[in-house]
PDB file of C-alpha atoms in Angstrom:
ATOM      1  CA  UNK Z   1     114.815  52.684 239.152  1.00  0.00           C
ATOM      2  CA  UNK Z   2     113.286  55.007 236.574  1.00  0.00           C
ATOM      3  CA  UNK Z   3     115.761  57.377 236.418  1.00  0.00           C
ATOM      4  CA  UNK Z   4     118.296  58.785 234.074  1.00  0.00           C
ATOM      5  CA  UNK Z   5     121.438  60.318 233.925  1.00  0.00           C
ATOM      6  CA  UNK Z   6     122.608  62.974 231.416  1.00  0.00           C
ATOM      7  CA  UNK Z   7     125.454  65.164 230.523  1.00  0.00           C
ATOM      8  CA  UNK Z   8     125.033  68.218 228.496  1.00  0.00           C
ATOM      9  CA  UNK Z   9     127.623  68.866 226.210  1.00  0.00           C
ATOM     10  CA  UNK Z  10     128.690  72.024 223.970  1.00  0.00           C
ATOM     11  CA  UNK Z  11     127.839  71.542 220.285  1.00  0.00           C
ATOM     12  CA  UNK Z  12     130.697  73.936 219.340  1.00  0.00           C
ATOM     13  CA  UNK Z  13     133.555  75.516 220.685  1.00  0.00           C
ATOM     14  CA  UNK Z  14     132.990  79.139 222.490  1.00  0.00           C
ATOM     15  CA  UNK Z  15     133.487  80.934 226.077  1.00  0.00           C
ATOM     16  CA  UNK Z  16     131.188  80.464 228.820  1.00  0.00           C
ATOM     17  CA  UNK Z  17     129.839  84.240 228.940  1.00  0.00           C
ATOM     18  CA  UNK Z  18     126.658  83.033 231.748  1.00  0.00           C
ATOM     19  CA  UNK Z  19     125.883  80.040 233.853  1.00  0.00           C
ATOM     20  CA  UNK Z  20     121.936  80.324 234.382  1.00  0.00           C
ATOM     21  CA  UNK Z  21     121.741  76.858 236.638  1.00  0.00           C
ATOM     22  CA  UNK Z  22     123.792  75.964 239.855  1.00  0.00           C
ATOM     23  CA  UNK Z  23     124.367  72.616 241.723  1.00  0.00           C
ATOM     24  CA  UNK Z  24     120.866  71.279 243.442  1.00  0.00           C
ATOM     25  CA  UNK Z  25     119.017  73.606 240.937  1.00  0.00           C
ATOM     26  CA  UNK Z  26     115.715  71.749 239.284  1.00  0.00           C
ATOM     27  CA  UNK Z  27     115.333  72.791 235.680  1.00  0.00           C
ATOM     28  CA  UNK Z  28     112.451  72.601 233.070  1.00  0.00           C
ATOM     29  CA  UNK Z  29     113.070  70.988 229.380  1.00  0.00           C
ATOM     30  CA  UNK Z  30     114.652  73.697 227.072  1.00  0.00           C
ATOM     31  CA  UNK Z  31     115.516  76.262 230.145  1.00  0.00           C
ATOM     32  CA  UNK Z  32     118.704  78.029 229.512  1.00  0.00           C
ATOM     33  CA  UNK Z  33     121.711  76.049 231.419  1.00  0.00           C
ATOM     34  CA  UNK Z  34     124.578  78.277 230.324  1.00  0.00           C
ATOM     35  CA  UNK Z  35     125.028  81.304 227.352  1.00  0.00           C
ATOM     36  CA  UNK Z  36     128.061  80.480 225.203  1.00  0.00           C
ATOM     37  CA  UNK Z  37     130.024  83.260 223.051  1.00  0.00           C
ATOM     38  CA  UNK Z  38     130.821  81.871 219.658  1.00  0.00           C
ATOM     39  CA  UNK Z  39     131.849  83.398 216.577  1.00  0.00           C
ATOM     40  CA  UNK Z  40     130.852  86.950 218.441  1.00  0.00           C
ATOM     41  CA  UNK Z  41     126.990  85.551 218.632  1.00  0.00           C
ATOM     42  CA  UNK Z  42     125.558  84.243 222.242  1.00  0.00           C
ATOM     43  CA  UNK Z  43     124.135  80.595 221.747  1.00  0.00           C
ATOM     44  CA  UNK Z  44     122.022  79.593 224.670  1.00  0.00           C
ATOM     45  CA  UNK Z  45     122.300  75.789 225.587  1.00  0.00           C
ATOM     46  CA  UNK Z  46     118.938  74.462 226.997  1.00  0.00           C
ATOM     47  CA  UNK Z  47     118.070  71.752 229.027  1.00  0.00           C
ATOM     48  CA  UNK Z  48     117.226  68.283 227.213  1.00  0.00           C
ATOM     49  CA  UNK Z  49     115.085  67.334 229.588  1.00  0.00           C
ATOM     50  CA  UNK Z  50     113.694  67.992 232.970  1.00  0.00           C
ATOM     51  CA  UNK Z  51     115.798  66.993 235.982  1.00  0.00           C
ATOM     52  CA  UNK Z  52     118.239  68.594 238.311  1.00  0.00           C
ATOM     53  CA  UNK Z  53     121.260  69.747 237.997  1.00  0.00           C
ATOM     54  CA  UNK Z  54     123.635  67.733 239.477  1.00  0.00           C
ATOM     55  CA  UNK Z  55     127.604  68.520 238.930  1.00  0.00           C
ATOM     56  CA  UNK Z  56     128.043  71.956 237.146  1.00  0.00           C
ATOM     57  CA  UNK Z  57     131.727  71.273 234.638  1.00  0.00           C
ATOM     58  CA  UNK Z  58     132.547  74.894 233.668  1.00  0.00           C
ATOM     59  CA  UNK Z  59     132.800  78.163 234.905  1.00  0.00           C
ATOM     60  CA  UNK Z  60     132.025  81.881 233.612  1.00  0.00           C
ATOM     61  CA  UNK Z  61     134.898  82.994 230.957  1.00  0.00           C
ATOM     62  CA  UNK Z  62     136.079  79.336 230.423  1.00  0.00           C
ATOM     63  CA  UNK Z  63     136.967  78.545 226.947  1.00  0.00           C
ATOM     64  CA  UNK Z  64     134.839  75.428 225.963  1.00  0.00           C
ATOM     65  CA  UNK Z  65     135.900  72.838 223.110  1.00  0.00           C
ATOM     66  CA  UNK Z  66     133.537  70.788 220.941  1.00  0.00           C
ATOM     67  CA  UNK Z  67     131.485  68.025 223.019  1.00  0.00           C
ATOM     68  CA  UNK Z  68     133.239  69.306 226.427  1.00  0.00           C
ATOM     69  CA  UNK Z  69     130.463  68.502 229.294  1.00  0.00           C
ATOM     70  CA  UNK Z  70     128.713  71.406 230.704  1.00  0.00           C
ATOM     71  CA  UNK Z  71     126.380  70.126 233.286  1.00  0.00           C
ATOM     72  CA  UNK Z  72     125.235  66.385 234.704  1.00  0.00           C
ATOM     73  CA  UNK Z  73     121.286  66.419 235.215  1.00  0.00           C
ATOM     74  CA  UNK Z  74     120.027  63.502 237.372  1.00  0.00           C
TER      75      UNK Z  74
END
């Protein structure tokens, strides 16, 4: 088939202060997907790989947990 599946996940815990990427969206490797607040610093989670984004999991202001999914790219 040759393609892949992937969900990004938060490394840490932090609010969602920015989604950058919507649903249908294509993305580059290492573009910003969403700009979490974390110990009062911004942490910009990039892209693994290039794709498109295909379920968005959070929304601006939610609280995220530790390996919580962020986005499916496809």
């Amino acid at each position: 088939m040759g393609w892949t599946m992937a969900v990004v996940r938060a490394e840490m815990a932090g609010k969602v202060l920015e989604l950058c990427v919507g649903e249908g969206d294509s993305v580059s490797e290492d573009q910003d997907l969403v700009i979490i607040e974390s110990m009062k610093m911004q942490i910009p989670v990039g892209s693994p790989e290039e794709g498109t984004v295909k379920k968005v999991f959070v929304t601006a202001d939610q609280f995220l947990n530790e390996g919580d999914p962020i986005v499916e790219l496809g």
